[in-house]
PDB file of N, CA and C in Angstrom:
ATOM      1  N   MET A   1     -16.654  32.613  98.661  1.00  0.00           N
ATOM      2  CA  MET A   1     -15.505  32.947  97.867  1.00  0.00           C
ATOM      3  C   MET A   1     -14.376  33.478  98.777  1.00  0.00           C
ATOM      4  N   LYS A   2     -14.663  34.257  99.818  1.00  0.00           N
ATOM      5  CA  LYS A   2     -13.667  34.781 100.688  1.00  0.00           C
ATOM      6  C   LYS A   2     -12.933  33.578 101.434  1.00  0.00           C
ATOM      7  N   THR A   3     -13.709  32.614 101.802  1.00  0.00           N
ATOM      8  CA  THR A   3     -13.139  31.455 102.479  1.00  0.00           C
ATOM      9  C   THR A   3     -12.151  30.735 101.580  1.00  0.00           C
ATOM     10  N   PHE A   4     -12.453  30.607 100.338  1.00  0.00           N
ATOM     11  CA  PHE A   4     -11.532  29.950  99.402  1.00  0.00           C
ATOM     12  C   PHE A   4     -10.251  30.768  99.256  1.00  0.00           C
ATOM     13  N   GLN A   5     -10.322  32.083  99.203  1.00  0.00           N
ATOM     14  CA  GLN A   5      -9.174  32.967  99.094  1.00  0.00           C
ATOM     15  C   GLN A   5      -8.302  32.839 100.344  1.00  0.00           C
ATOM     16  N   ASP A   6      -8.935  32.793 101.488  1.00  0.00           N
ATOM     17  CA  ASP A   6      -8.200  32.614 102.780  1.00  0.00           C
ATOM     18  C   ASP A   6      -7.454  31.242 102.747  1.00  0.00           C
ATOM     19  N   PHE A   7      -8.175  30.246 102.299  1.00  0.00           N
ATOM     20  CA  PHE A   7      -7.512  28.902 102.223  1.00  0.00           C
ATOM     21  C   PHE A   7      -6.335  28.890 101.250  1.00  0.00           C
ATOM     22  N   ALA A   8      -6.511  29.539 100.132  1.00  0.00           N
ATOM     23  CA  ALA A   8      -5.497  29.600  99.091  1.00  0.00           C
ATOM     24  C   ALA A   8      -4.252  30.324  99.557  1.00  0.00           C
ATOM     25  N   ILE A   9      -4.498  31.421 100.258  1.00  0.00           N
ATOM     26  CA  ILE A   9      -3.365  32.194 100.784  1.00  0.00           C
ATOM     27  C   ILE A   9      -2.620  31.313 101.854  1.00  0.00           C
ATOM     28  N   GLY A  10      -3.345  30.744 102.681  1.00  0.00           N
ATOM     29  CA  GLY A  10      -2.684  29.868 103.755  1.00  0.00           C
ATOM     30  C   GLY A  10      -1.907  28.728 103.101  1.00  0.00           C
ATOM     31  N   ALA A  11      -2.459  28.122 101.979  1.00  0.00           N
ATOM     32  CA  ALA A  11      -1.805  27.041 101.352  1.00  0.00           C
ATOM     33  C   ALA A  11      -0.547  27.543 100.713  1.00  0.00           C
ATOM     34  N   VAL A  12      -0.565  28.705 100.088  1.00  0.00           N
ATOM     35  CA  VAL A  12       0.635  29.236  99.471  1.00  0.00           C
ATOM     36  C   VAL A  12       1.719  29.518 100.516  1.00  0.00           C
ATOM     37  N   VAL A  13       1.351  30.083 101.672  1.00  0.00           N
ATOM     38  CA  VAL A  13       2.321  30.324 102.715  1.00  0.00           C
ATOM     39  C   VAL A  13       2.975  29.043 103.193  1.00  0.00           C
ATOM     40  N   VAL A  14       2.151  28.002 103.409  1.00  0.00           N
ATOM     41  CA  VAL A  14       2.689  26.731 103.835  1.00  0.00           C
ATOM     42  C   VAL A  14       3.675  26.154 102.762  1.00  0.00           C
ATOM     43  N   LEU A  15       3.266  26.256 101.530  1.00  0.00           N
ATOM     44  CA  LEU A  15       4.136  25.724 100.439  1.00  0.00           C
ATOM     45  C   LEU A  15       5.411  26.456 100.385  1.00  0.00           C
ATOM     46  N   VAL A  16       5.389  27.773 100.530  1.00  0.00           N
ATOM     47  CA  VAL A  16       6.600  28.563 100.488  1.00  0.00           C
ATOM     48  C   VAL A  16       7.515  28.211 101.633  1.00  0.00           C
ATOM     49  N   LEU A  17       6.968  28.033 102.816  1.00  0.00           N
ATOM     50  CA  LEU A  17       7.788  27.654 103.966  1.00  0.00           C
ATOM     51  C   LEU A  17       8.383  26.297 103.779  1.00  0.00           C
ATOM     52  N   LEU A  18       7.584  25.353 103.289  1.00  0.00           N
ATOM     53  CA  LEU A  18       8.131  24.030 103.022  1.00  0.00           C
ATOM     54  C   LEU A  18       9.200  24.036 101.949  1.00  0.00           C
ATOM     55  N   GLY A  19       8.949  24.846 100.952  1.00  0.00           N
ATOM     56  CA  GLY A  19       9.913  24.931  99.830  1.00  0.00           C
ATOM     57  C   GLY A  19      11.251  25.509 100.335  1.00  0.00           C
ATOM     58  N   LEU A  20      11.167  26.446 101.234  1.00  0.00           N
ATOM     59  CA  LEU A  20      12.382  27.024 101.751  1.00  0.00           C
ATOM     60  C   LEU A  20      13.169  26.079 102.577  1.00  0.00           C
ATOM     61  N   GLY A  21      12.534  25.016 103.098  1.00  0.00           N
ATOM     62  CA  GLY A  21      13.242  24.067 103.901  1.00  0.00           C
ATOM     63  C   GLY A  21      14.284  23.284 103.058  1.00  0.00           C
ATOM     64  N   GLY A  22      14.061  23.199 101.744  1.00  0.00           N
ATOM     65  CA  GLY A  22      15.003  22.525 100.911  1.00  0.00           C
ATOM     66  C   GLY A  22      16.068  23.451 100.319  1.00  0.00           C
ATOM     67  N   CYS A  23      16.214  24.623 100.894  1.00  0.00           N
ATOM     68  CA  CYS A  23      17.172  25.614 100.386  1.00  0.00           C
ATOM     69  C   CYS A  23      18.367  25.797 101.154  1.00  0.00           C
ATOM     70  N   GLU A  24      18.882  24.727 101.740  1.00  0.00           N
ATOM     71  CA  GLU A  24      19.985  24.851 102.691  1.00  0.00           C
ATOM     72  C   GLU A  24      21.275  25.247 102.021  1.00  0.00           C
ATOM     73  N   ASN A  25      21.376  25.034 100.650  1.00  0.00           N
ATOM     74  CA  ASN A  25      22.594  25.403  99.913  1.00  0.00           C
ATOM     75  C   ASN A  25      22.634  26.847  99.535  1.00  0.00           C
ATOM     76  N   MET A  26      21.543  27.581  99.807  1.00  0.00           N
ATOM     77  CA  MET A  26      21.413  28.959  99.389  1.00  0.00           C
ATOM     78  C   MET A  26      22.211  29.864 100.386  1.00  0.00           C
ATOM     79  N   THR A  27      22.683  30.974  99.868  1.00  0.00           N
ATOM     80  CA  THR A  27      23.304  31.964 100.751  1.00  0.00           C
ATOM     81  C   THR A  27      22.206  32.683 101.532  1.00  0.00           C
ATOM     82  N   ARG A  28      22.618  33.375 102.537  1.00  0.00           N
ATOM     83  CA  ARG A  28      21.676  34.117 103.379  1.00  0.00           C
ATOM     84  C   ARG A  28      20.927  35.151 102.550  1.00  0.00           C
ATOM     85  N   GLN A  29      21.655  35.795 101.663  1.00  0.00           N
ATOM     86  CA  GLN A  29      21.002  36.838 100.770  1.00  0.00           C
ATOM     87  C   GLN A  29      19.951  36.196  99.866  1.00  0.00           C
ATOM     88  N   GLN A  30      20.248  35.041  99.308  1.00  0.00           N
ATOM     89  CA  GLN A  30      19.301  34.322  98.442  1.00  0.00           C
ATOM     90  C   GLN A  30      18.060  33.927  99.237  1.00  0.00           C
ATOM     91  N   LYS A  31      18.244  33.465 100.475  1.00  0.00           N
ATOM     92  CA  LYS A  31      17.135  33.064 101.257  1.00  0.00           C
ATOM     93  C   LYS A  31      16.240  34.310 101.585  1.00  0.00           C
ATOM     94  N   ASP A  32      16.915  35.430 101.975  1.00  0.00           N
ATOM     95  CA  ASP A  32      16.173  36.635 102.261  1.00  0.00           C
ATOM     96  C   ASP A  32      15.382  37.077 101.035  1.00  0.00           C
ATOM     97  N   THR A  33      15.933  36.958  99.820  1.00  0.00           N
ATOM     98  CA  THR A  33      15.267  37.335  98.653  1.00  0.00           C
ATOM     99  C   THR A  33      14.030  36.489  98.494  1.00  0.00           C
ATOM    100  N   ALA A  34      14.180  35.205  98.580  1.00  0.00           N
ATOM    101  CA  ALA A  34      13.022  34.258  98.426  1.00  0.00           C
ATOM    102  C   ALA A  34      11.901  34.505  99.464  1.00  0.00           C
ATOM    103  N   ILE A  35      12.349  34.704 100.736  1.00  0.00           N
ATOM    104  CA  ILE A  35      11.345  34.988 101.720  1.00  0.00           C
ATOM    105  C   ILE A  35      10.655  36.345 101.459  1.00  0.00           C
ATOM    106  N   GLY A  36      11.384  37.321 101.094  1.00  0.00           N
ATOM    107  CA  GLY A  36      10.740  38.623 100.720  1.00  0.00           C
ATOM    108  C   GLY A  36       9.810  38.482  99.559  1.00  0.00           C
ATOM    109  N   ALA A  37      10.136  37.705  98.610  1.00  0.00           N
ATOM    110  CA  ALA A  37       9.213  37.559  97.438  1.00  0.00           C
ATOM    111  C   ALA A  37       7.966  36.894  97.880  1.00  0.00           C
ATOM    112  N   GLY A  38       8.078  35.814  98.711  1.00  0.00           N
ATOM    113  CA  GLY A  38       6.886  35.133  99.197  1.00  0.00           C
ATOM    114  C   GLY A  38       5.993  35.966 100.048  1.00  0.00           C
ATOM    115  N   VAL A  39       6.560  36.692 100.946  1.00  0.00           N
ATOM    116  CA  VAL A  39       5.828  37.618 101.844  1.00  0.00           C
ATOM    117  C   VAL A  39       5.163  38.707 101.028  1.00  0.00           C
ATOM    118  N   GLY A  40       5.927  39.228 100.051  1.00  0.00           N
ATOM    119  CA  GLY A  40       5.466  40.323  99.188  1.00  0.00           C
ATOM    120  C   GLY A  40       4.267  39.804  98.299  1.00  0.00           C
ATOM    121  N   ALA A  41       4.324  38.635  97.830  1.00  0.00           N
ATOM    122  CA  ALA A  41       3.274  38.092  97.039  1.00  0.00           C
ATOM    123  C   ALA A  41       1.964  37.945  97.834  1.00  0.00           C
ATOM    124  N   VAL A  42       2.066  37.445  99.042  1.00  0.00           N
ATOM    125  CA  VAL A  42       0.951  37.278  99.918  1.00  0.00           C
ATOM    126  C   VAL A  42       0.357  38.673 100.238  1.00  0.00           C
ATOM    127  N   GLY A  43       1.295  39.629 100.631  1.00  0.00           N
ATOM    128  CA  GLY A  43       0.851  40.976 100.979  1.00  0.00           C
ATOM    129  C   GLY A  43       0.171  41.674  99.774  1.00  0.00           C
ATOM    130  N   GLY A  44       0.797  41.525  98.606  1.00  0.00           N
ATOM    131  CA  GLY A  44       0.160  42.128  97.432  1.00  0.00           C
ATOM    132  C   GLY A  44      -1.165  41.564  97.068  1.00  0.00           C
ATOM    133  N   ASN A  45      -1.339  40.298  97.262  1.00  0.00           N
ATOM    134  CA  ASN A  45      -2.567  39.658  97.004  1.00  0.00           C
ATOM    135  C   ASN A  45      -3.660  40.118  97.961  1.00  0.00           C
ATOM    136  N   VAL A  46      -3.324  40.241  99.240  1.00  0.00           N
ATOM    137  CA  VAL A  46      -4.278  40.660 100.261  1.00  0.00           C
ATOM    138  C   VAL A  46      -4.629  42.131 100.067  1.00  0.00           C
ATOM    139  N   LEU A  47      -3.644  43.004  99.797  1.00  0.00           N
ATOM    140  CA  LEU A  47      -3.945  44.381  99.661  1.00  0.00           C
ATOM    141  C   LEU A  47      -4.747  44.786  98.430  1.00  0.00           C
ATOM    142  N   THR A  48      -4.575  43.969  97.326  1.00  0.00           N
ATOM    143  CA  THR A  48      -5.355  44.211  96.129  1.00  0.00           C
ATOM    144  C   THR A  48      -6.576  43.385  95.938  1.00  0.00           C
ATOM    145  N   GLY A  49      -6.923  42.641  96.954  1.00  0.00           N
ATOM    146  CA  GLY A  49      -8.151  41.851  96.848  1.00  0.00           C
ATOM    147  C   GLY A  49      -7.990  40.652  95.964  1.00  0.00           C
ATOM    148  N   GLY A  50      -6.863  40.120  95.753  1.00  0.00           N
ATOM    149  CA  GLY A  50      -6.730  38.948  94.906  1.00  0.00           C
ATOM    150  C   GLY A  50      -6.305  39.256  93.444  1.00  0.00           C
ATOM    151  N   SER A  51      -5.885  40.460  93.158  1.00  0.00           N
ATOM    152  CA  SER A  51      -5.432  40.829  91.905  1.00  0.00           C
ATOM    153  C   SER A  51      -4.131  40.162  91.499  1.00  0.00           C
ATOM    154  N   ALA A  52      -4.082  39.567  90.261  1.00  0.00           N
ATOM    155  CA  ALA A  52      -2.839  38.913  89.875  1.00  0.00           C
ATOM    156  C   ALA A  52      -1.706  39.910  89.779  1.00  0.00           C
ATOM    157  N   LEU A  53      -2.002  41.112  89.236  1.00  0.00           N
ATOM    158  CA  LEU A  53      -1.039  42.154  89.125  1.00  0.00           C
ATOM    159  C   LEU A  53      -0.454  42.552  90.472  1.00  0.00           C
ATOM    160  N   GLY A  54      -1.400  42.660  91.491  1.00  0.00           N
ATOM    161  CA  GLY A  54      -0.954  43.016  92.842  1.00  0.00           C
ATOM    162  C   GLY A  54      -0.049  41.897  93.414  1.00  0.00           C
ATOM    163  N   THR A  55      -0.415  40.653  93.156  1.00  0.00           N
ATOM    164  CA  THR A  55       0.404  39.559  93.712  1.00  0.00           C
ATOM    165  C   THR A  55       1.762  39.575  93.099  1.00  0.00           C
ATOM    166  N   VAL A  56       1.887  39.700  91.740  1.00  0.00           N
ATOM    167  CA  VAL A  56       3.153  39.724  91.091  1.00  0.00           C
ATOM    168  C   VAL A  56       3.982  40.968  91.490  1.00  0.00           C
ATOM    169  N   GLY A  57       3.295  42.125  91.564  1.00  0.00           N
ATOM    170  CA  GLY A  57       4.009  43.343  91.999  1.00  0.00           C
ATOM    171  C   GLY A  57       4.507  43.192  93.448  1.00  0.00           C
ATOM    172  N   GLY A  58       3.721  42.628  94.326  1.00  0.00           N
ATOM    173  CA  GLY A  58       4.129  42.465  95.677  1.00  0.00           C
ATOM    174  C   GLY A  58       5.341  41.501  95.800  1.00  0.00           C
ATOM    175  N   ALA A  59       5.309  40.483  94.958  1.00  0.00           N
ATOM    176  CA  ALA A  59       6.437  39.514  94.970  1.00  0.00           C
ATOM    177  C   ALA A  59       7.744  40.216  94.491  1.00  0.00           C
ATOM    178  N   ALA A  60       7.619  41.038  93.447  1.00  0.00           N
ATOM    179  CA  ALA A  60       8.810  41.791  92.927  1.00  0.00           C
ATOM    180  C   ALA A  60       9.340  42.775  93.999  1.00  0.00           C
ATOM    181  N   VAL A  61       8.461  43.489  94.566  1.00  0.00           N
ATOM    182  CA  VAL A  61       8.897  44.496  95.607  1.00  0.00           C
ATOM    183  C   VAL A  61       9.470  43.792  96.803  1.00  0.00           C
ATOM    184  N   GLY A  62       8.810  42.720  97.257  1.00  0.00           N
ATOM    185  CA  GLY A  62       9.243  41.965  98.418  1.00  0.00           C
ATOM    186  C   GLY A  62      10.637  41.318  98.156  1.00  0.00           C
ATOM    187  N   GLY A  63      10.828  40.759  96.912  1.00  0.00           N
ATOM    188  CA  GLY A  63      12.096  40.191  96.547  1.00  0.00           C
ATOM    189  C   GLY A  63      13.262  41.229  96.578  1.00  0.00           C
ATOM    190  N   VAL A  64      12.998  42.395  96.097  1.00  0.00           N
ATOM    191  CA  VAL A  64      14.012  43.441  96.060  1.00  0.00           C
ATOM    192  C   VAL A  64      14.346  43.852  97.515  1.00  0.00           C
ATOM    193  N   VAL A  65      13.324  44.044  98.331  1.00  0.00           N
ATOM    194  CA  VAL A  65      13.537  44.387  99.701  1.00  0.00           C
ATOM    195  C   VAL A  65      14.291  43.299 100.452  1.00  0.00           C
ATOM    196  N   GLY A  66      13.899  42.051 100.272  1.00  0.00           N
ATOM    197  CA  GLY A  66      14.604  40.934 100.894  1.00  0.00           C
ATOM    198  C   GLY A  66      16.088  40.846 100.437  1.00  0.00           C
ATOM    199  N   HIS A  67      16.305  41.127  99.191  1.00  0.00           N
ATOM    200  CA  HIS A  67      17.657  41.092  98.637  1.00  0.00           C
ATOM    201  C   HIS A  67      18.544  42.190  99.305  1.00  0.00           C
ATOM    202  N   GLU A  68      17.940  43.375  99.445  1.00  0.00           N
ATOM    203  CA  GLU A  68      18.691  44.501 100.048  1.00  0.00           C
ATOM    204  C   GLU A  68      18.940  44.233 101.524  1.00  0.00           C
ATOM    205  N   ILE A  69      17.990  43.612 102.187  1.00  0.00           N
ATOM    206  CA  ILE A  69      18.169  43.353 103.619  1.00  0.00           C
ATOM    207  C   ILE A  69      19.220  42.322 103.820  1.00  0.00           C
ATOM    208  N   GLY A  70      19.345  41.381 102.904  1.00  0.00           N
ATOM    209  CA  GLY A  70      20.364  40.267 102.980  1.00  0.00           C
ATOM    210  C   GLY A  70      21.753  40.700 102.703  1.00  0.00           C
ATOM    211  N   LYS A  71      21.961  41.936 102.276  1.00  0.00           N
ATOM    212  CA  LYS A  71      23.377  42.396 102.049  1.00  0.00           C
ATOM    213  C   LYS A  71      24.168  42.530 103.317  1.00  0.00           C
TER     214      LYS A  71
END
C-alpha cells in the first residue's frame, strides 16, 4: 500500500509540473499560486498519511502562500 501511495504522489507531482508547462500566458503571481497549491497538496497528503482533508487543506494553504509570495 505504501508503494502505491509513493507512486501516486510521484505521478501527481509529474502531472502538476507538466500542466504548468502549458501556463505560459499566466502572470508570475498566478504561476506562484498554482505551484504553491501543488506543493501544498503533496505536503498535506504526506503529513496526514494520505488524508483527503489534509491534501485539500495543504493545497489551500499552499495556494495562499504562493499567491502572497508572487506579489
